[in-house]
PDB file of C-alpha atoms in Angstrom:
ATOM      1  CA  MET X 283       0.008   0.025  -0.006  1.00 86.00           C
ATOM      2  CA  ASP X 284       1.178   3.542  -0.787  1.00 95.00           C
ATOM      3  CA  TYR X 285       0.816   4.979   2.670  1.00 96.00           C
ATOM      4  CA  LYS X 286       2.148   8.436   1.689  1.00 96.00           C
ATOM      5  CA  ALA X 287      -0.488   8.733  -1.055  1.00 97.00           C
ATOM      6  CA  LEU X 288      -3.200   7.643   1.377  1.00 98.00           C
ATOM      7  CA  ALA X 289      -2.053  10.162   3.928  1.00 98.00           C
ATOM      8  CA  GLN X 290      -2.121  12.944   1.346  1.00 97.00           C
ATOM      9  CA  GLN X 291      -5.688  11.883   0.242  1.00 97.00           C
ATOM     10  CA  THR X 292      -6.873  11.846   3.858  1.00 98.00           C
ATOM     11  CA  ALA X 293      -5.452  15.299   4.512  1.00 97.00           C
ATOM     12  CA  GLN X 294      -7.333  16.645   1.535  1.00 97.00           C
ATOM     13  CA  GLU X 295     -10.515  15.074   2.797  1.00 98.00           C
ATOM     14  CA  ILE X 296     -10.013  16.823   6.170  1.00 98.00           C
ATOM     15  CA  LEU X 297      -9.499  20.156   4.462  1.00 97.00           C
ATOM     16  CA  GLY X 298     -12.633  19.485   2.476  1.00 97.00           C
ATOM     17  CA  TYR X 299     -14.639  18.884   5.683  1.00 98.00           C
ATOM     18  CA  TYR X 300     -13.261  22.130   7.079  1.00 97.00           C
ATOM     19  CA  GLN X 301     -14.463  24.088   4.062  1.00 96.00           C
ATOM     20  CA  ASP X 302     -17.844  22.420   4.042  1.00 96.00           C
ATOM     21  CA  THR X 303     -20.190  24.757   5.939  1.00 93.00           C
ATOM     22  CA  SER X 304     -23.516  23.181   5.044  1.00 96.00           C
ATOM     23  CA  GLY X 305     -25.592  20.629   6.866  1.00 96.00           C
ATOM     24  CA  TRP X 306     -23.903  20.785  10.257  1.00 97.00           C
ATOM     25  CA  LYS X 307     -26.082  20.580  13.338  1.00 96.00           C
ATOM     26  CA  VAL X 308     -24.790  21.787  16.647  1.00 95.00           C
ATOM     27  CA  VAL X 309     -25.169  18.963  19.200  1.00 93.00           C
ATOM     28  CA  LYS X 310     -23.241  20.309  22.159  1.00 91.00           C
ATOM     29  CA  ASN X 311     -21.660  23.511  23.473  1.00 86.00           C
ATOM     30  CA  SER X 312     -19.305  23.810  26.405  1.00 80.00           C
ATOM     31  CA  LEU X 313     -17.606  26.916  27.857  1.00 65.00           C
ATOM     32  CA  ILE X 314     -13.897  27.302  28.625  1.00 56.00           C
ATOM     33  CA  TYR X 315     -12.114  30.298  29.986  1.00 53.00           C
ATOM     34  CA  LEU X 316      -8.890  31.719  28.536  1.00 49.00           C
ATOM     35  CA  TRP X 317      -6.593  34.511  29.614  1.00 48.00           C
ATOM     36  CA  ILE X 318      -5.542  36.809  26.737  1.00 46.00           C
ATOM     37  CA  PHE X 319      -3.460  39.872  27.487  1.00 45.00           C
ATOM     38  CA  LEU X 320      -4.635  39.912  31.129  1.00 44.00           C
ATOM     39  CA  PHE X 321      -8.281  39.699  30.153  1.00 44.00           C
ATOM     40  CA  LEU X 322     -10.403  36.669  30.866  1.00 43.00           C
ATOM     41  CA  PHE X 323     -12.332  35.523  27.805  1.00 44.00           C
ATOM     42  CA  GLU X 324     -15.206  33.041  27.646  1.00 46.00           C
ATOM     43  CA  LYS X 325     -14.855  30.727  24.676  1.00 65.00           C
ATOM     44  CA  LYS X 326     -17.006  27.838  23.477  1.00 80.00           C
ATOM     45  CA  ILE X 327     -16.148  24.332  22.526  1.00 90.00           C
ATOM     46  CA  THR X 328     -18.694  23.546  19.816  1.00 93.00           C
ATOM     47  CA  VAL X 329     -19.556  20.012  18.647  1.00 95.00           C
ATOM     48  CA  SER X 330     -21.511  19.673  15.368  1.00 97.00           C
ATOM     49  CA  SER X 331     -22.450  16.635  13.338  1.00 97.00           C
ATOM     50  CA  LYS X 332     -23.827  15.533  10.022  1.00 97.00           C
ATOM     51  CA  ALA X 333     -24.375  12.130   8.415  1.00 97.00           C
ATOM     52  CA  SER X 334     -21.155  10.522   7.284  1.00 97.00           C
ATOM     53  CA  LYS X 335     -20.780   9.544   3.673  1.00 96.00           C
ATOM     54  CA  LYS X 336     -18.343   6.761   4.701  1.00 96.00           C
ATOM     55  CA  PHE X 337     -20.510   4.613   6.907  1.00 95.00           C
ATOM     56  CA  HIS X 338     -23.878   4.483   8.635  1.00 93.00           C
ATOM     57  CA  GLY X 339     -23.017   6.942  11.349  1.00 94.00           C
ATOM     58  CA  ASN X 340     -22.017  10.585  11.985  1.00 96.00           C
ATOM     59  CA  LEU X 341     -19.160  12.825  11.047  1.00 98.00           C
ATOM     60  CA  TYR X 342     -18.366  15.124  14.015  1.00 98.00           C
ATOM     61  CA  ARG X 343     -16.803  18.538  13.901  1.00 98.00           C
ATOM     62  CA  VAL X 344     -15.331  19.977  17.100  1.00 96.00           C
ATOM     63  CA  GLU X 345     -13.981  23.555  17.385  1.00 95.00           C
ATOM     64  CA  GLY X 346     -12.211  25.296  20.227  1.00 92.00           C
ATOM     65  CA  MET X 347      -9.432  27.618  21.307  1.00 90.00           C
ATOM     66  CA  ILE X 348      -6.140  26.325  22.731  1.00 91.00           C
ATOM     67  CA  PRO X 349      -3.720  28.619  24.600  1.00 87.00           C
ATOM     68  CA  GLU X 350      -0.631  27.633  22.625  1.00 92.00           C
ATOM     69  CA  SER X 351       1.014  28.509  19.269  1.00 93.00           C
ATOM     70  CA  THR X 352      -0.036  26.489  16.218  1.00 94.00           C
ATOM     71  CA  SER X 353       3.363  24.844  15.750  1.00 93.00           C
ATOM     72  CA  LYS X 354       3.504  23.650  19.394  1.00 94.00           C
ATOM     73  CA  LEU X 355      -0.125  22.517  19.310  1.00 95.00           C
ATOM     74  CA  SER X 356       0.345  20.405  16.182  1.00 96.00           C
ATOM     75  CA  ASP X 357       3.565  18.892  17.522  1.00 95.00           C
ATOM     76  CA  PHE X 358       1.761  18.048  20.800  1.00 95.00           C
ATOM     77  CA  LEU X 359      -1.075  16.354  18.992  1.00 96.00           C
ATOM     78  CA  PHE X 360       1.184  14.529  16.551  1.00 96.00           C
ATOM     79  CA  LYS X 361       3.897  13.139  18.741  1.00 91.00           C
ATOM     80  CA  PRO X 362       3.066   9.789  20.400  1.00 89.00           C
ATOM     81  CA  GLU X 363       5.269  10.290  23.415  1.00 85.00           C
ATOM     82  CA  ASN X 364       3.228  10.569  26.635  1.00 82.00           C
ATOM     83  CA  ARG X 365      -0.058  10.509  24.668  1.00 91.00           C
ATOM     84  CA  VAL X 366      -1.760   8.310  27.223  1.00 92.00           C
ATOM     85  CA  THR X 367      -0.731  10.605  30.072  1.00 92.00           C
ATOM     86  CA  TRP X 368      -3.003  13.381  28.822  1.00 94.00           C
ATOM     87  CA  ASP X 369      -5.486  11.646  26.530  1.00 95.00           C
ATOM     88  CA  LYS X 370      -7.798  10.030  29.082  1.00 93.00           C
ATOM     89  CA  ALA X 371      -9.667   8.111  26.382  1.00 93.00           C
ATOM     90  CA  LEU X 372      -6.617   5.912  25.620  1.00 95.00           C
ATOM     91  CA  LYS X 373      -4.953   3.116  27.558  1.00 94.00           C
ATOM     92  CA  MET X 374      -2.293   2.432  24.846  1.00 96.00           C
ATOM     93  CA  TYR X 375      -0.788   4.345  21.919  1.00 96.00           C
ATOM     94  CA  ASN X 376       2.174   2.708  20.205  1.00 96.00           C
ATOM     95  CA  ILE X 377       3.937   3.290  16.890  1.00 96.00           C
ATOM     96  CA  VAL X 378       4.190  -0.001  14.960  1.00 96.00           C
ATOM     97  CA  LEU X 379       5.750   1.374  11.743  1.00 97.00           C
ATOM     98  CA  LYS X 380       7.536   4.656  11.197  1.00 97.00           C
ATOM     99  CA  ILE X 381       7.266   5.563   7.479  1.00 96.00           C
ATOM    100  CA  ASP X 382       9.135   8.902   7.743  1.00 96.00           C
ATOM    101  CA  SER X 383       9.413  11.744  10.236  1.00 94.00           C
ATOM    102  CA  ASP X 384       5.891  13.036   9.408  1.00 96.00           C
ATOM    103  CA  THR X 385       4.058   9.709   8.930  1.00 97.00           C
ATOM    104  CA  PHE X 386       3.608   6.561  10.963  1.00 98.00           C
ATOM    105  CA  ILE X 387       1.208   3.724  11.740  1.00 98.00           C
ATOM    106  CA  CYS X 388       0.078   3.305  15.333  1.00 97.00           C
ATOM    107  CA  HIS X 389      -1.851   0.739  17.369  1.00 97.00           C
ATOM    108  CA  THR X 390      -4.219   2.266  19.968  1.00 97.00           C
ATOM    109  CA  ILE X 391      -6.446   0.764  22.588  1.00 97.00           C
ATOM    110  CA  THR X 392      -9.199   2.934  24.115  1.00 96.00           C
ATOM    111  CA  GLN X 393     -10.610   2.960  27.593  1.00 94.00           C
ATOM    112  CA  SER X 394     -14.196   1.851  28.096  1.00 90.00           C
ATOM    113  CA  PHE X 395     -16.605   4.764  28.228  1.00 81.00           C
ATOM    114  CA  ALA X 396     -20.240   5.682  28.710  1.00 74.00           C
ATOM    115  CA  MET X 397     -20.032   4.197  32.228  1.00 73.00           C
ATOM    116  CA  GLY X 398     -18.744   0.896  30.756  1.00 72.00           C
ATOM    117  CA  SER X 399     -21.584   0.483  28.232  1.00 78.00           C
ATOM    118  CA  ILE X 400     -18.988   0.828  25.416  1.00 88.00           C
ATOM    119  CA  SER X 401     -16.115  -1.607  25.888  1.00 93.00           C
ATOM    120  CA  PRO X 402     -12.533  -0.821  24.826  1.00 94.00           C
ATOM    121  CA  ARG X 403     -11.741  -0.850  21.122  1.00 96.00           C
ATOM    122  CA  ASP X 404      -8.420  -1.106  19.327  1.00 97.00           C
ATOM    123  CA  PHE X 405      -7.430   0.650  16.060  1.00 98.00           C
ATOM    124  CA  ILE X 406      -4.609   0.494  13.563  1.00 98.00           C
ATOM    125  CA  ASP X 407      -4.264   3.992  12.106  1.00 98.00           C
ATOM    126  CA  LEU X 408      -2.127   5.811   9.629  1.00 98.00           C
ATOM    127  CA  VAL X 409      -1.160   9.225  11.115  1.00 98.00           C
ATOM    128  CA  SER X 410       0.428  12.037   9.112  1.00 98.00           C
ATOM    129  CA  LEU X 411       1.331  15.680   9.714  1.00 97.00           C
ATOM    130  CA  LYS X 412       1.272  18.186   6.825  1.00 97.00           C
ATOM    131  CA  HIS X 413       2.098  21.891   6.800  1.00 95.00           C
ATOM    132  CA  TYR X 414       0.282  24.495   4.746  1.00 94.00           C
ATOM    133  CA  GLU X 415       0.721  28.199   4.078  1.00 89.00           C
ATOM    134  CA  GLY X 416      -0.528  30.581   6.711  1.00 88.00           C
ATOM    135  CA  ASN X 417       1.013  28.513   9.540  1.00 90.00           C
ATOM    136  CA  THR X 418      -1.793  25.964   9.214  1.00 95.00           C
ATOM    137  CA  ASP X 419      -1.111  22.320  10.070  1.00 97.00           C
ATOM    138  CA  VAL X 420      -3.229  19.258   9.295  1.00 98.00           C
ATOM    139  CA  ILE X 421      -2.872  15.960  11.165  1.00 98.00           C
ATOM    140  CA  SER X 422      -4.750  13.259   9.360  1.00 98.00           C
ATOM    141  CA  VAL X 423      -5.802   9.869  10.761  1.00 98.00           C
ATOM    142  CA  THR X 424      -7.339   6.938   8.928  1.00 98.00           C
ATOM    143  CA  SER X 425      -7.473   3.204   9.728  1.00 98.00           C
ATOM    144  CA  VAL X 426      -5.560   0.718   7.597  1.00 98.00           C
ATOM    145  CA  ASP X 427      -5.151  -2.997   7.316  1.00 95.00           C
ATOM    146  CA  PHE X 428      -1.775  -3.992   8.773  1.00 95.00           C
ATOM    147  CA  PRO X 429      -1.121  -7.779   8.699  1.00 94.00           C
ATOM    148  CA  ALA X 430       1.472  -7.587  11.506  1.00 94.00           C
ATOM    149  CA  TYR X 431      -1.317  -6.548  13.892  1.00 94.00           C
ATOM    150  CA  PRO X 432      -4.450  -8.579  13.119  1.00 94.00           C
ATOM    151  CA  SER X 433      -7.558  -8.170  15.203  1.00 93.00           C
ATOM    152  CA  SER X 434      -7.763 -10.328  18.318  1.00 91.00           C
ATOM    153  CA  SER X 435     -10.465 -11.721  20.578  1.00 93.00           C
ATOM    154  CA  SER X 436      -9.312  -9.327  23.340  1.00 93.00           C
ATOM    155  CA  TYR X 437     -10.745  -6.200  21.706  1.00 95.00           C
ATOM    156  CA  ILE X 438     -13.267  -5.241  19.087  1.00 96.00           C
ATOM    157  CA  ARG X 439     -11.345  -3.698  16.190  1.00 97.00           C
ATOM    158  CA  GLY X 440     -12.832  -0.268  15.387  1.00 96.00           C
ATOM    159  CA  TYR X 441     -12.265   1.688  12.221  1.00 97.00           C
ATOM    160  CA  ASN X 442     -11.533   5.350  11.801  1.00 98.00           C
ATOM    161  CA  HIS X 443     -12.757   6.745   8.518  1.00 98.00           C
ATOM    162  CA  ALA X 444     -10.960   9.947   7.536  1.00 98.00           C
ATOM    163  CA  CYS X 445     -10.410  11.844  10.831  1.00 98.00           C
ATOM    164  CA  GLY X 446      -8.011  14.565  11.848  1.00 98.00           C
ATOM    165  CA  TYR X 447      -7.113  17.930  13.293  1.00 98.00           C
ATOM    166  CA  ILE X 448      -6.592  21.358  11.699  1.00 98.00           C
ATOM    167  CA  CYS X 449      -4.509  23.765  13.742  1.00 97.00           C
ATOM    168  CA  LEU X 450      -4.764  27.472  12.770  1.00 96.00           C
ATOM    169  CA  PRO X 451      -3.301  30.578  14.362  1.00 94.00           C
ATOM    170  CA  VAL X 452      -5.608  33.109  15.980  1.00 90.00           C
ATOM    171  CA  GLN X 453      -4.921  36.352  14.086  1.00 87.00           C
ATOM    172  CA  GLU X 454      -5.378  38.685  16.997  1.00 85.00           C
ATOM    173  CA  ASN X 455      -3.020  36.606  19.205  1.00 84.00           C
ATOM    174  CA  PRO X 456      -0.617  34.098  17.569  1.00 80.00           C
ATOM    175  CA  ALA X 457       0.086  32.596  21.058  1.00 84.00           C
ATOM    176  CA  TYR X 458      -3.367  31.032  20.775  1.00 88.00           C
ATOM    177  CA  SER X 459      -4.654  28.540  18.181  1.00 94.00           C
ATOM    178  CA  LYS X 460      -7.949  27.433  16.780  1.00 94.00           C
ATOM    179  CA  LEU X 461      -8.293  23.662  16.825  1.00 96.00           C
ATOM    180  CA  VAL X 462     -10.844  22.035  14.554  1.00 97.00           C
ATOM    181  CA  MET X 463     -11.214  18.253  14.895  1.00 98.00           C
ATOM    182  CA  PHE X 464     -13.121  15.863  12.654  1.00 98.00           C
ATOM    183  CA  VAL X 465     -14.095  12.427  13.849  1.00 98.00           C
ATOM    184  CA  GLN X 466     -15.975   9.651  12.081  1.00 97.00           C
ATOM    185  CA  THR X 467     -15.299   6.483  14.044  1.00 96.00           C
ATOM    186  CA  GLU X 468     -17.022   3.214  13.281  1.00 96.00           C
ATOM    187  CA  MET X 469     -17.067   1.499  16.670  1.00 94.00           C
ATOM    188  CA  ARG X 470     -18.355  -1.829  15.259  1.00 93.00           C
ATOM    189  CA  GLY X 471     -19.594  -4.568  17.535  1.00 90.00           C
ATOM    190  CA  LYS X 472     -23.262  -4.630  18.516  1.00 87.00           C
ATOM    191  CA  LEU X 473     -23.646  -1.089  19.771  1.00 84.00           C
ATOM    192  CA  ALA X 474     -26.959   0.691  19.170  1.00 84.00           C
ATOM    193  CA  PRO X 475     -26.325   3.908  17.205  1.00 85.00           C
ATOM    194  CA  SER X 476     -28.322   5.839  19.835  1.00 87.00           C
ATOM    195  CA  ILE X 477     -25.701   4.995  22.489  1.00 88.00           C
ATOM    196  CA  ILE X 478     -22.901   6.426  20.363  1.00 89.00           C
ATOM    197  CA  GLU X 479     -24.907   9.498  19.440  1.00 91.00           C
ATOM    198  CA  ALA X 480     -25.710  10.150  23.080  1.00 91.00           C
ATOM    199  CA  THR X 481     -22.161   9.778  24.387  1.00 92.00           C
ATOM    200  CA  MET X 482     -19.832  10.954  21.576  1.00 93.00           C
ATOM    201  CA  PRO X 483     -20.352  14.734  21.952  1.00 93.00           C
ATOM    202  CA  SER X 484     -19.442  14.748  25.633  1.00 92.00           C
ATOM    203  CA  ASN X 485     -16.357  12.581  24.963  1.00 92.00           C
ATOM    204  CA  LEU X 486     -15.231  14.953  22.209  1.00 94.00           C
ATOM    205  CA  VAL X 487     -15.544  17.953  24.563  1.00 92.00           C
ATOM    206  CA  SER X 488     -13.581  16.014  27.184  1.00 92.00           C
ATOM    207  CA  PHE X 489     -10.804  15.438  24.575  1.00 94.00           C
ATOM    208  CA  MET X 490     -10.555  19.168  23.863  1.00 92.00           C
ATOM    209  CA  LEU X 491     -10.302  19.897  27.568  1.00 90.00           C
ATOM    210  CA  ASN X 492      -7.596  17.218  27.894  1.00 92.00           C
ATOM    211  CA  VAL X 493      -5.637  18.937  25.148  1.00 93.00           C
ATOM    212  CA  LYS X 494      -6.009  22.319  26.798  1.00 89.00           C
ATOM    213  CA  ASP X 495      -4.865  20.947  30.204  1.00 88.00           C
ATOM    214  CA  GLY X 496      -2.250  18.517  28.854  1.00 92.00           C
ATOM    215  CA  ILE X 497      -0.396  21.029  26.726  1.00 91.00           C
ATOM    216  CA  LYS X 498       0.257  23.150  29.822  1.00 82.00           C
ATOM    217  CA  THR X 499       2.184  20.397  31.545  1.00 81.00           C
ATOM    218  CA  GLN X 500       4.054  18.828  28.561  1.00 73.00           C
ATOM    219  CA  LYS X 501       7.419  20.090  27.415  1.00 60.00           C
ATOM    220  CA  ILE X 502       6.976  20.493  23.654  1.00 56.00           C
ATOM    221  CA  PRO X 503      10.166  20.509  21.597  1.00 53.00           C
ATOM    222  CA  SER X 504      10.845  23.190  19.036  1.00 47.00           C
ATOM    223  CA  ARG X 505       9.876  22.283  15.539  1.00 48.00           C
ATOM    224  CA  HIS X 506      13.485  22.945  14.480  1.00 40.00           C
ATOM    225  CA  GLY X 507      15.124  19.610  13.529  1.00 38.00           C
ATOM    226  CA  TYR X 508      11.921  18.085  12.126  1.00 41.00           C
ATOM    227  CA  HIS X 509      12.047  17.113   8.525  1.00 39.00           C
ATOM    228  CA  HIS X 510       9.762  19.163   6.285  1.00 42.00           C
ATOM    229  CA  ASN X 511       8.976  18.805   2.626  1.00 44.00           C
ATOM    230  CA  GLY X 512       8.021  22.458   2.322  1.00 50.00           C
ATOM    231  CA  HIS X 513       4.597  24.075   2.779  1.00 54.00           C
ATOM    232  CA  SER X 514       1.712  23.250   0.548  1.00 56.00           C
ATOM    233  CA  SER X 515      -0.793  25.804  -0.509  1.00 53.00           C
ATOM    234  CA  PHE X 516      -3.741  25.860   1.883  1.00 52.00           C
ATOM    235  CA  LEU X 517      -7.179  26.194   0.383  1.00 49.00           C
ATOM    236  CA  LYS X 518      -8.066  29.883   0.246  1.00 40.00           C
ATOM    237  CA  LYS X 519     -11.420  29.761   1.983  1.00 34.00           C
ATOM    238  CA  LYS X 520     -11.057  29.851   5.751  1.00 35.00           C
TER     239      LYS X 520
END
């Protein structure tokens, strides 16, 4: 499989979701508080959804503000080190194949959630980081078949259709970033869709709060020394 080509395709899908402004329905709002230039601002985490075109389920869009620069935020989200220390939804996150400095395949195992009504799942995902003009970064995630890690009886193997994060600078304050996340996870198993629809929005808000809190305590290395293939042109519409 051409993993680099698949990663590029997935990143383009994520950018397409970002530019798609029609058909989204807000399913949850949550407030966070941020200090900007000694002023306390109230900001929303907004979760919206629409029917996925990939499977019989929803595509979720989550938007929020993170008190960190775009480059540090994208590095924080991309790097696997210490992921399970801040991402409370995961019990394991391991790289199983490093393709290059900006692309790898990982094996993840989730915690149970919804008070145990949704058991842990495992995933094999292709993860890639791409840089675009305007200091915009896209981290794409999509599940792949990887024979070295077949599904087992210990966990139900879930499937992530094109998912990812877009990190953009806040124009009025570059020390803050806008984070837009897209999730369309096929949990599989025998779950009723209503259970997923009832629990997913709250779990996505919790993830954004974990990012906000986790990035404060993690030492994030400078982007210098990372290998880059240049910056691609970002789609004009923002």
